Coordinates of C-alpha atoms in Angstrom, one line a residue:
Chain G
X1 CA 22.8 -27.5 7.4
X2 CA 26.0 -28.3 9.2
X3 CA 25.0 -31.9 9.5
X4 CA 26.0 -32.7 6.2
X5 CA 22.7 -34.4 4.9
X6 CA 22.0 -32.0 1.9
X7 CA 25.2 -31.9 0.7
X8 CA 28.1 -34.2 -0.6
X9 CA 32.2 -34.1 0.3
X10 CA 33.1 -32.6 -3.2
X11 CA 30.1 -29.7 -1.7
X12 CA 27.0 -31.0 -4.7
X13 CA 24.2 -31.6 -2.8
X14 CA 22.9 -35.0 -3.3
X15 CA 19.1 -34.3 -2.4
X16 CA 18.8 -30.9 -3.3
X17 CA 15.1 -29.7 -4.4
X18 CA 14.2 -28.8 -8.0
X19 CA 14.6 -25.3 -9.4
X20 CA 11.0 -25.5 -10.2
X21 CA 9.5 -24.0 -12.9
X22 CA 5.9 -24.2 -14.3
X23 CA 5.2 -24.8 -18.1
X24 CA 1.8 -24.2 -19.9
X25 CA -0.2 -25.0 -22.9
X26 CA 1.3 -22.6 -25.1
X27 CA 4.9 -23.5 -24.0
X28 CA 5.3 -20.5 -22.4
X29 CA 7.9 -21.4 -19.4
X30 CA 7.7 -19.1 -15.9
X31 CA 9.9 -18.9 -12.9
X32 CA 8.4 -19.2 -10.1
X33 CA 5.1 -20.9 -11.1
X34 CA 2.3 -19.2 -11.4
X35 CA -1.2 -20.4 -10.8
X36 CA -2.0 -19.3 -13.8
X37 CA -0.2 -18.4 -17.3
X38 CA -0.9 -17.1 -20.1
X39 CA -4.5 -16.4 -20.7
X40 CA -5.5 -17.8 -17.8
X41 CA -4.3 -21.3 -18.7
X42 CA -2.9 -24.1 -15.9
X43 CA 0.4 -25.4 -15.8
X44 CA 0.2 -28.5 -18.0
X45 CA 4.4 -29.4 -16.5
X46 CA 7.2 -28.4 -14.5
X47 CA 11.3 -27.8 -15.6
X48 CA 13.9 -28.0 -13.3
X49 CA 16.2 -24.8 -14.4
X50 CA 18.9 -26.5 -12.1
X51 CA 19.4 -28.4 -15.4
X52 CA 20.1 -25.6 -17.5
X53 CA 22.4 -22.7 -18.2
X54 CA 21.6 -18.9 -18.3
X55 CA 22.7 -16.0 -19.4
X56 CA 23.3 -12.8 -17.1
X57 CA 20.8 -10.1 -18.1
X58 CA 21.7 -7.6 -15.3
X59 CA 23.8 -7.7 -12.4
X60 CA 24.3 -5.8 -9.4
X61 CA 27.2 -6.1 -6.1
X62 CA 25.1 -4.7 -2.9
X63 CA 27.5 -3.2 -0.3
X64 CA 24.9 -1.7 2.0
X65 CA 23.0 -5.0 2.6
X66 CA 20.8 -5.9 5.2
X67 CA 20.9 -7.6 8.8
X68 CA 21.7 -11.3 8.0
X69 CA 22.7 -11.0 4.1
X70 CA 26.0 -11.1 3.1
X71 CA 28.2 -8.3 2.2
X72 CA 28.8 -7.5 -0.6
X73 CA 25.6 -9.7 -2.0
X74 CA 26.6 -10.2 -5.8
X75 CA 22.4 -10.4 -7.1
X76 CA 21.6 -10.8 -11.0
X77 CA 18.4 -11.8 -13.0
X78 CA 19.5 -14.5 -15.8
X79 CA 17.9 -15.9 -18.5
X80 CA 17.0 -19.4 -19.1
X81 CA 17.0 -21.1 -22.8
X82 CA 14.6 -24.0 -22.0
X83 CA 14.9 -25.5 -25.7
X84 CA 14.0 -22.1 -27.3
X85 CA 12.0 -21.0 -24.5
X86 CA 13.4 -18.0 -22.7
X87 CA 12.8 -17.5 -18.9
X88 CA 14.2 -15.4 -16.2
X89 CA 14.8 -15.4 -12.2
X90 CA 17.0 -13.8 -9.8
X91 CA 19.5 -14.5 -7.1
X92 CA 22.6 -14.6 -5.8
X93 CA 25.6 -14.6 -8.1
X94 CA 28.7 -16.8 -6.6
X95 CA 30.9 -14.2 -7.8
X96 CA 31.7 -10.6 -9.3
X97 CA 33.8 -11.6 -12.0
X98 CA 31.1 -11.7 -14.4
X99 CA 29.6 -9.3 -17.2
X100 CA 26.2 -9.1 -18.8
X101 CA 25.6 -11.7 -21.1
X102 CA 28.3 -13.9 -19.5
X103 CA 26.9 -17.7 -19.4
X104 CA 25.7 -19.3 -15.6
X105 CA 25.1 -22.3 -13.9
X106 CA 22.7 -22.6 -11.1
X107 CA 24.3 -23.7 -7.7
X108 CA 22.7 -25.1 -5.0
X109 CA 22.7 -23.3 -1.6
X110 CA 21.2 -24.0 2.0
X111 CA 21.0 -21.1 3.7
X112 CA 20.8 -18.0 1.0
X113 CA 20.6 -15.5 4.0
X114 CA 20.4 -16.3 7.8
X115 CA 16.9 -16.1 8.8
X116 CA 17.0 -15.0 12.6
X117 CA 18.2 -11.9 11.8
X118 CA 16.9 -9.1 11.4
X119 CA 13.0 -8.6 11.3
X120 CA 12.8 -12.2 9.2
X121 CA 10.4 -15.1 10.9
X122 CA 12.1 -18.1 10.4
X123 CA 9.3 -20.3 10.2
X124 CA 8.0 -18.4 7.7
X125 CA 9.5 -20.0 4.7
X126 CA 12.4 -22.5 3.6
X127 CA 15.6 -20.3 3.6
X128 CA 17.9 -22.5 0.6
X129 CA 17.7 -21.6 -3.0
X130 CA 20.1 -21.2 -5.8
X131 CA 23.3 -19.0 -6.7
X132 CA 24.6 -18.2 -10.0
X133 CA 28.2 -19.5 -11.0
X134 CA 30.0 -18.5 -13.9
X135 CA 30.6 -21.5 -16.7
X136 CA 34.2 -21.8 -17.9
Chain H
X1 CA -19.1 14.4 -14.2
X2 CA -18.0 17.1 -12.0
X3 CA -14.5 18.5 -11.9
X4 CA -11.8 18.3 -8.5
X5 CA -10.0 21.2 -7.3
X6 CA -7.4 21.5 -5.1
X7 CA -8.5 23.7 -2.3
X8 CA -5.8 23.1 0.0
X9 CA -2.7 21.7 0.5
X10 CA 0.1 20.7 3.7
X11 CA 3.0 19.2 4.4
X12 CA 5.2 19.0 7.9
X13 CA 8.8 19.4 7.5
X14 CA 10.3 16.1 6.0
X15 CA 13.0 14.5 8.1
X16 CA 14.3 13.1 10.9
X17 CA 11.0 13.9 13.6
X18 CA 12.9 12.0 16.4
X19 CA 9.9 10.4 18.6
X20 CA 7.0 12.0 17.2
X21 CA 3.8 9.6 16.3
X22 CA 3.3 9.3 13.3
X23 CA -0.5 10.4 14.4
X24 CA 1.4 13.8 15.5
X25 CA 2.9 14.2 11.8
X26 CA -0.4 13.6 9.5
X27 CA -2.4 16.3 12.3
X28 CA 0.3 18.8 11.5
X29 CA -0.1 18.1 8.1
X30 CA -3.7 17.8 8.1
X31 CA -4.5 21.3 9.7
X32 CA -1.8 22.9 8.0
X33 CA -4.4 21.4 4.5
X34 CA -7.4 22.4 6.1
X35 CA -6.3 26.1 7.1
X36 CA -5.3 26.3 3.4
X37 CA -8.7 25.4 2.2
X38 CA -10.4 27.9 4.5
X39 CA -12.7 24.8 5.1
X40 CA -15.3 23.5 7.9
X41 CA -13.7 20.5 8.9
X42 CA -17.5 18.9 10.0
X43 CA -18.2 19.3 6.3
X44 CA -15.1 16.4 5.4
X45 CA -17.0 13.7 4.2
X46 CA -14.2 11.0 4.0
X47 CA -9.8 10.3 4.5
X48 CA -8.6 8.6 2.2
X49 CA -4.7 8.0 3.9
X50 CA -1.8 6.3 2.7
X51 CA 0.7 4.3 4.6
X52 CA 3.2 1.4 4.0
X53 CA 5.0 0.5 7.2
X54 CA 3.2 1.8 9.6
X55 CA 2.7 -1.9 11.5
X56 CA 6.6 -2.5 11.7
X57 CA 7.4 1.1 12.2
X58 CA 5.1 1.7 15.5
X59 CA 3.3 -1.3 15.4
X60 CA 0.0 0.6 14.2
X61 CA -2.7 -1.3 12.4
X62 CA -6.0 0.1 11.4
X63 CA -4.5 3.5 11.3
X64 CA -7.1 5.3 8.9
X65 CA -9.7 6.3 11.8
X66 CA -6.5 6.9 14.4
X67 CA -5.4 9.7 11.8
X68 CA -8.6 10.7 11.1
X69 CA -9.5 11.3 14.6
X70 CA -5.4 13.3 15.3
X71 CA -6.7 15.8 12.5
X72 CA -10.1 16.3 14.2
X73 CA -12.1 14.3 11.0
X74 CA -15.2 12.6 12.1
X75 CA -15.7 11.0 8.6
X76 CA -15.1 7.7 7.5
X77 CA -11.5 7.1 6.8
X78 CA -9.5 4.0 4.6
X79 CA -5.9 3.5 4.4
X80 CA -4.3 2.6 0.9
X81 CA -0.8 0.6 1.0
X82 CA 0.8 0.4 -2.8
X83 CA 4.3 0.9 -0.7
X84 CA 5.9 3.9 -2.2
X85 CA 2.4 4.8 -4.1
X86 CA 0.5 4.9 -1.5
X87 CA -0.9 8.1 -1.3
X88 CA -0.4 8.7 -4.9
X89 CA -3.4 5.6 -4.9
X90 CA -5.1 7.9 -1.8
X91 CA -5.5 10.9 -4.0
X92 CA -7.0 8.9 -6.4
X93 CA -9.5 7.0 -4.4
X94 CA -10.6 10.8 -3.3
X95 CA -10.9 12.2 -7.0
X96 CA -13.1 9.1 -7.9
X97 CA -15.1 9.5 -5.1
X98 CA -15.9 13.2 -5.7
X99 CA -16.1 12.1 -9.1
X100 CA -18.8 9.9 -8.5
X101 CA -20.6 11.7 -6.5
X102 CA -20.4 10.0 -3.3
X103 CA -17.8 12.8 -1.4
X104 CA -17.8 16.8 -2.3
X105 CA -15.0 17.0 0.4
X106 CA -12.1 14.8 0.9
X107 CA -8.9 14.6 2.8
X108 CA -6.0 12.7 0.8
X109 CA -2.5 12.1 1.9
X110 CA -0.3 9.8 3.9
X111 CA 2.5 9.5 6.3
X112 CA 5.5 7.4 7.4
X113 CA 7.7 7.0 10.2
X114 CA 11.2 5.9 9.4
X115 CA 13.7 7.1 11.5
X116 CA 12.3 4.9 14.5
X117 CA 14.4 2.2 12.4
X118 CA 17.4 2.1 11.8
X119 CA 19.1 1.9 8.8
X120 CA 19.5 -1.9 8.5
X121 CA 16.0 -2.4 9.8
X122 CA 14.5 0.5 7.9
X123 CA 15.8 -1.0 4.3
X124 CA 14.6 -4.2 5.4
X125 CA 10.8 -3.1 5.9
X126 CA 11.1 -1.4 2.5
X127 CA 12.2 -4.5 1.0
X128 CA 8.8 -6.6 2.2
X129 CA 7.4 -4.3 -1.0
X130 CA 9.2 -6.8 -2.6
X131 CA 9.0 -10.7 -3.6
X132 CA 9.2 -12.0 -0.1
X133 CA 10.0 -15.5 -1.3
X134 CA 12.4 -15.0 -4.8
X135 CA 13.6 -11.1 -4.1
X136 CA 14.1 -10.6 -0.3
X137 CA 14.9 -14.4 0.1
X138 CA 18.3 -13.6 -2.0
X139 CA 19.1 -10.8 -0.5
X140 CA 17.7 -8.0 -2.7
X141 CA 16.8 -4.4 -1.6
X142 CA 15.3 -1.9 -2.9
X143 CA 19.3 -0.1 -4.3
X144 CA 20.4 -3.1 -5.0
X145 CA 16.9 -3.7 -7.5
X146 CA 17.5 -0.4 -8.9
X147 CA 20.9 -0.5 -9.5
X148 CA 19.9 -3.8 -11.6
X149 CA 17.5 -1.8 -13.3
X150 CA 20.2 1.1 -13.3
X151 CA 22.8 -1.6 -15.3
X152 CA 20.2 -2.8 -17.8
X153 CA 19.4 0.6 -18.8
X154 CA 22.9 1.3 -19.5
X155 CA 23.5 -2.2 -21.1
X156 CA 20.5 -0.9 -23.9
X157 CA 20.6 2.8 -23.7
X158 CA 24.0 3.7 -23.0
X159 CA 24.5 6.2 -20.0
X160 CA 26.5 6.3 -16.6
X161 CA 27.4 7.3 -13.7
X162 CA 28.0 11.1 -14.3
X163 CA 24.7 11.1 -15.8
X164 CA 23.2 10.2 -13.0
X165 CA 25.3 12.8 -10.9
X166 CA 23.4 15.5 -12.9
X167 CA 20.1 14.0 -11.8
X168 CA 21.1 14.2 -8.3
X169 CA 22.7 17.5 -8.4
X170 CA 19.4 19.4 -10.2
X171 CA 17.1 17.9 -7.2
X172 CA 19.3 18.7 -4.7
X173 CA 19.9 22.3 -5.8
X174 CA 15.7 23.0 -6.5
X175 CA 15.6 21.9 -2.5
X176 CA 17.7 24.7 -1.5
X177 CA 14.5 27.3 -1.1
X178 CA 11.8 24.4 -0.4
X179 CA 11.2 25.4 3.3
X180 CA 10.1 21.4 3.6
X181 CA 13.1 19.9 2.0
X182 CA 15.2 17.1 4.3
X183 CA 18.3 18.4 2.5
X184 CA 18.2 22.6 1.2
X185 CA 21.3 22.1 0.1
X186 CA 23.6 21.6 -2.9
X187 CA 26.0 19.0 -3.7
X188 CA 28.3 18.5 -7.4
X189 CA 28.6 16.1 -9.2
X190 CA 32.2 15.2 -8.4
X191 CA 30.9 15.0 -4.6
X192 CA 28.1 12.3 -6.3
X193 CA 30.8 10.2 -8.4
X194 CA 33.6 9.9 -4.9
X195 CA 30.3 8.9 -2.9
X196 CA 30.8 5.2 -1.6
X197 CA 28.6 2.8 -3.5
X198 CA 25.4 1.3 -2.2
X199 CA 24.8 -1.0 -5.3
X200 CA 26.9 -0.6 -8.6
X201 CA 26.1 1.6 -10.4
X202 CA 23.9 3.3 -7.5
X203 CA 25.9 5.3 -5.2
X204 CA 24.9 7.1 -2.2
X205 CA 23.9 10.5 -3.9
X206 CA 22.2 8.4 -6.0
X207 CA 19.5 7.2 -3.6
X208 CA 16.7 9.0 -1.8
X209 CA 17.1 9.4 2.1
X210 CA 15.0 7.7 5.5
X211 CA 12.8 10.1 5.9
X212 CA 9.5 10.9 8.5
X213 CA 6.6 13.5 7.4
X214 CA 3.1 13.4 6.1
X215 CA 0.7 15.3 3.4
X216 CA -2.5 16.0 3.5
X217 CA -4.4 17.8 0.3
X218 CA -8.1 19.1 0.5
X219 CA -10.2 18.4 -2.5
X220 CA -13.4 19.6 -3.3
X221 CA -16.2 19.4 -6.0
X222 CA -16.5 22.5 -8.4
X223 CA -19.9 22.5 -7.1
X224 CA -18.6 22.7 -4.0
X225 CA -16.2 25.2 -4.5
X226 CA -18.5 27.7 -5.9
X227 CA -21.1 27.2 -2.8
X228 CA -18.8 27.9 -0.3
X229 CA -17.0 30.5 -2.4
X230 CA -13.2 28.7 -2.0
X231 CA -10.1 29.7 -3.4
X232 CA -8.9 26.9 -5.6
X233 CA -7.6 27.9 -8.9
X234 CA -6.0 24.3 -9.6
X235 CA -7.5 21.1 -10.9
X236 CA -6.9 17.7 -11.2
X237 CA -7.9 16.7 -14.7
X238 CA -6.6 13.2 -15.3
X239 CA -6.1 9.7 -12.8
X240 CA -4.3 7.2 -14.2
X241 CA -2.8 3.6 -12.2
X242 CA -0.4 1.4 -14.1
X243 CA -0.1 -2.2 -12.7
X244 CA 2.6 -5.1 -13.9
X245 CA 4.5 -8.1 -12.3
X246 CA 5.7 -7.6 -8.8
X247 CA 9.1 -9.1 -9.4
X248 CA 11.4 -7.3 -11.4
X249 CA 12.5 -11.3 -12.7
X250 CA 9.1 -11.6 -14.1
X251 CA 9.2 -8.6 -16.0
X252 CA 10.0 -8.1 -20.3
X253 CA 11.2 -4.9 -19.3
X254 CA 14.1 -4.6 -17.0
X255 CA 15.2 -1.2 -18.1
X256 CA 11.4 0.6 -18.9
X257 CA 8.8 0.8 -16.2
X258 CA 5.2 -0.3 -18.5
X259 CA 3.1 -0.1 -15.3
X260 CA 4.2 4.2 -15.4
X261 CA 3.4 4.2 -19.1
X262 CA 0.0 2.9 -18.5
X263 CA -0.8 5.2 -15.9
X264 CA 0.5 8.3 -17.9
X265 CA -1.5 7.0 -20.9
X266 CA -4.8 6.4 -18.7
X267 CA -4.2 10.1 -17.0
X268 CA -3.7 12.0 -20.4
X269 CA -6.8 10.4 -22.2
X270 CA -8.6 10.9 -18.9
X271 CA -7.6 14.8 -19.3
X272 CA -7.2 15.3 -22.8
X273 CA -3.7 16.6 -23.0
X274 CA -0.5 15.2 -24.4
X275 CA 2.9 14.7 -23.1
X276 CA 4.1 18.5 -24.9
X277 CA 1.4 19.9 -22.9
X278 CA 3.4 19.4 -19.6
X279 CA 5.2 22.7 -18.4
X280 CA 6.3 20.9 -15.2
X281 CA 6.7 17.6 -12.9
X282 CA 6.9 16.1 -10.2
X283 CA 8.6 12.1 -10.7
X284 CA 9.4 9.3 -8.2
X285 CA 12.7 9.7 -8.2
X286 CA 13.9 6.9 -5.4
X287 CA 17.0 7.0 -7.1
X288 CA 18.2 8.6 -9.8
X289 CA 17.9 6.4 -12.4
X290 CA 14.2 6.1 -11.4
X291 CA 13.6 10.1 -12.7
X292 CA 15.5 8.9 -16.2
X293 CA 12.8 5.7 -16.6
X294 CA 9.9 8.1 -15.2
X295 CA 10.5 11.0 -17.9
X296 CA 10.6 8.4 -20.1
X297 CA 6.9 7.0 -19.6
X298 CA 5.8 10.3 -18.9
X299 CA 6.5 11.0 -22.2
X300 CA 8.9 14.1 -21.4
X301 CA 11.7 12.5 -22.8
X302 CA 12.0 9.8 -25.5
X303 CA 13.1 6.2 -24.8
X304 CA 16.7 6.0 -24.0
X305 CA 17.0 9.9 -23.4
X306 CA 15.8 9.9 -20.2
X307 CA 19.5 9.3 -18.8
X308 CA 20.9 12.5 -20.0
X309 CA 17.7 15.1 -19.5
X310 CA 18.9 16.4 -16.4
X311 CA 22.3 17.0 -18.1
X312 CA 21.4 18.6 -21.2
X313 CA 19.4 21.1 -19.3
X314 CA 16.0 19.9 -20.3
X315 CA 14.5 19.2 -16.8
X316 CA 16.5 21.7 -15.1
X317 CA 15.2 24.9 -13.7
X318 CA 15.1 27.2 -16.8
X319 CA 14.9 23.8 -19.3
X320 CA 11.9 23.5 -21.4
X321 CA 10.3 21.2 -19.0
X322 CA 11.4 21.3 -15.4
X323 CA 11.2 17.8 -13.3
X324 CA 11.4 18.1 -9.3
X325 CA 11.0 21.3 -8.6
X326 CA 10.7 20.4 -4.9
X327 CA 13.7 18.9 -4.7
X328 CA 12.2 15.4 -5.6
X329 CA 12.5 12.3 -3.2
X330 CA 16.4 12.4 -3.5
X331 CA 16.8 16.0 -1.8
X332 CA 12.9 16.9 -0.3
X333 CA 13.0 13.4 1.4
X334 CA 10.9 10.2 0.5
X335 CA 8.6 9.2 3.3
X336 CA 7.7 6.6 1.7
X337 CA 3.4 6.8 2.5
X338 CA 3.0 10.3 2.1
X339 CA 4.9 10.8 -0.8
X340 CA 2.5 10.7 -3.4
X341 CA 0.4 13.3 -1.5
X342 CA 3.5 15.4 -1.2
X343 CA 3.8 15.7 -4.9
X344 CA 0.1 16.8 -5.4
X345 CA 0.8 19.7 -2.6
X346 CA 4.4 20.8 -4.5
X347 CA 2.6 20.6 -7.8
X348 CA 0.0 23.0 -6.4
X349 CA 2.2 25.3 -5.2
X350 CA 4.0 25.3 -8.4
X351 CA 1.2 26.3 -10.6
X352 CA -0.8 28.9 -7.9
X353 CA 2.6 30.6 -7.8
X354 CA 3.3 30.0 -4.1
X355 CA 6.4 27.6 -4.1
X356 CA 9.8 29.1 -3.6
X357 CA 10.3 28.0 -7.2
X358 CA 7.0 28.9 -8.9
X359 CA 9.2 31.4 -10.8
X360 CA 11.0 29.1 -12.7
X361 CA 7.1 28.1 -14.0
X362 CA 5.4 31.4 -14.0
X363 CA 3.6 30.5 -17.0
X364 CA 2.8 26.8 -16.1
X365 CA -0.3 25.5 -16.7
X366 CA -0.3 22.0 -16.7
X367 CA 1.5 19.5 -14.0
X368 CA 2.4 16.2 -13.5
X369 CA 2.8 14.0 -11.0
X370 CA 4.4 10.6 -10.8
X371 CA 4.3 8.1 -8.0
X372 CA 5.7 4.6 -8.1
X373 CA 5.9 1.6 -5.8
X374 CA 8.7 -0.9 -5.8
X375 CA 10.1 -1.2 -8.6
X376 CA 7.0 0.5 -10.2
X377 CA 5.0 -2.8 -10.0
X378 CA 2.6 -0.3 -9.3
X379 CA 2.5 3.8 -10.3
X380 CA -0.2 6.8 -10.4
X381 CA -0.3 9.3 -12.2
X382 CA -2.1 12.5 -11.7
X383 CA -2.4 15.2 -14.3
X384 CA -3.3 19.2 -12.4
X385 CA -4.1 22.1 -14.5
X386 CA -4.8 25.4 -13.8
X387 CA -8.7 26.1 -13.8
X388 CA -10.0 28.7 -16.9

């Protein structure tokens, strides 16, 4: 994205796509969404955990990372509290000064890994996503 | 229902097998099974052959009848893919199909070529076991999604680093005799804890190497056996297949594997024993933490004790219940396809008293074996006993 479209001066992206997550009949929240939740129901809604905070549940730094990811690659899974509801996802943490159960904020990214490198197809999916940055 | 023996078993060298096809490795494998057995190989009535990345490593689809064909087998012939559990899944396809009634002969196994990649391009094509779209898109491989399982088992548990040295030092020193092990030879823990890191907490002793080699095991009806007067004193008693979410994101459990529960629960009901009756195993240990999170589904140790088994003696040689006798995945190698076959061969060696270390389990009658892929989305588990 090095035309500037999907992002701002101050670097907040002023079009940037939902964090979608699905939400069913029983209130149950998942990320991604499924076709189907629990007990086979349809998503009756979606969330946007761009909105949210999260807490780190795990977190990892990768120094042996592959062609076209950056090294290291800071990677944890975080939990959601969508008003009471938990929910989980992974990705790339903005930094490594951060501790389980430290409090995130999801950050939007472009490009989370280049996608001609390597044995990636590049057509084969949309390459942007979220990182993880600590709240102070 | 009748029961499945074991009537033979093989394995090629695990390694680096420069440009050898892959076809080349399972024939090795697969004759070295079938001279075990003492078998006619027109009387195999089916392959059942596990693989994983077969169509990135040498560009091989449809590789089931191509293997069939390099080990002389004119039989149909199905490749399984559960990644790491591949042939783990293979050997159970063949037990249900003698089981049924539909095979009294059947080839199991698997093979993969690795070292064709390299390294970079070899964890990559691991990593499509993996959430394409919310795992791989962000960068995560298969260290880096075990050190993440490796952190939230210490967050709950407790546990570190030198407790995963000992892990990594017991498999590495059981390799030392195994004439198919990648690495026969020893390492200490200090030489695990100055190791650079891969993925915090995972250093590089702490993860299993790029390996090539195949397995092949022969298994046979009872009524079979008895007809053709084989020599197959070991049985497989229980199957059991775990499944749960792909992602390790979706999961409850970050730090237990549920899907390896499952399958040790289905395996012991299916063979009526219990967790104390296990005098030895065989675990999917990827990395080292892996063997801590198996033992602890197995049963073998109790939840949050898995960590420090290996240092407390427990699953060492002369503990009460030794785990990777072969040298596991860390030390014999993991190629990833033909694992799970590799652990049924080891396991049979271990209990017919014809491994370099079926000393340490003279008295064994009852094995394990535990086979995972990914992050144990997917595991089998096979239960052997030795035959009254």
């Amino acid at each position: 994205m090095s035309d500037g479209e999907n992002a701002t001066d101050d670097g907040e992206p002023d079009d940037q796509p939902p964090m979608e997550a699905a939400r069913y009949p029983d209130g149950t929240i998942l990320y991604p969404p499924h076709p189907l939740g629990p007990d086979g129901a349809e998503p009756v809604g979606t969330v946007d955990l761009s909105e949210y905070h999260a807490t780190v549940v795990t977190w990892t730094s990768s120094t042996a990372t592959p062609p076209g990811v950056r090294e290291p690659n800071h990677l944890g899974i975080v939990e959601f509290d969508v008003d009471g509801e938990a929910v989980r996802a992974i990705g790339q943490l903005t930094t490594d000064e951060v501790e389980i159960g430290d409090t995130v904020e999801p950050v939007y990214v472009p490009e989370l890994r280049d996608p001609d490198a390597g044995i990636r197809e590049a057509e084969s999916h949309s390459w942007d996503g979220y990182r993880f940055r600590p709240v102070e | 229902m009748t029961s499945v023996r074991v009537a033979g078993v093989g394995l090629t060298p695990f390694g680096d097998h420069g440009d050898r096809a892959g076809r080349d490795l399972f024939a090795e494998a697969a004759a070295a099974a079938i001279d075990d057995a003492e078998i006619d190989r027109a009387a195999v009535d089916q392959l059942a052959y596990g693989n994983f990345m077969g169509a990135l490593a040498e560009q091989q689809g449809h590789q089931a009848p191509l293997m069939a064909e390099a080990a002389g087998l004119d039989c149909p012939a199905t490749r399984y893919e559960e990644a790491c559990a591949s042939a783990g899944v293979a050997v159970k396809a063949a037990v249900e199909a003698i089981r049924a009634g539909t095979a009294d002969l059947v080839v199991a196994g698997g093979m993969e070529r690795m070292n064709c990649l390299d390294t970079g391009e070899a964890t990559e094509a691991l990593a499509i076991a993996a959430d394409e779209l919310y795992e791989v898109r962000a960068g995560m491989t298969f260290p880096s999604a075990y050190a993440l399982m490796a952190q939230a088992y210490f967050d709950r548990f407790g546990g570190g680093r030198a407790d995963l040295a000992h892990i990594a030092v017991k498999n590495h020193a059981n390799a030392v005799p195994n004439e198919y092990a990648q690495y026969q030879r020893e390492i200490t823990v200090d030489d695990a804890l100055d190791a650079p890191p891969v993925a915090e907490p995972l250093h590089l002793y702490d993860a299993c190497p790029i390996t090539d080699g195949a397995s092949a095991v022969v298994l046979a009806s009872e009524e079979y056996v008895t007809a053709n007067d084989l020599d197959a004193p070991v049985e497989i008693t229980g199957v059991g297949q775990g499944g749960d979410r792909l992602a390790l994101q979706d999961r409850d459990a970050i730090a237990e594997t549920p899907a390896a529960t499952e399958a040790a629960e289905v395996a012991y009901a299916d063979s009526g024993i219990t967790a104390a009756d296990i005098d030895v195993a065989e675990v999917h240990d990827c990395f080292t933490i892996a063997e801590a999170m198996a033992l602890e589904s197995l049963g073998i140790a109790d939840s949050g004790e898995g960590i420090v088994a290996a240092r407390d003696g427990k699953t060492t040689p002369d503990g009460d219940c030794p785990v990777n006798l072969s040298g596991g995945l860390k030390a014999k190698g993991h190629p990833v396809g033909a694992t799970g076959g590799s652990q049924i061969a080891e396991l049979t060696r271990l209990l017919r008293g014809d491994h370099p270390n079926s000393e340490h389990v003279a008295d064994a009658t009852t094995g394990v074996a535990h086979n995972a892929g990914g992050t144990v989305a997917s595991a089998v588990v096979h239960v052997l006993e030795v035959a009254e």
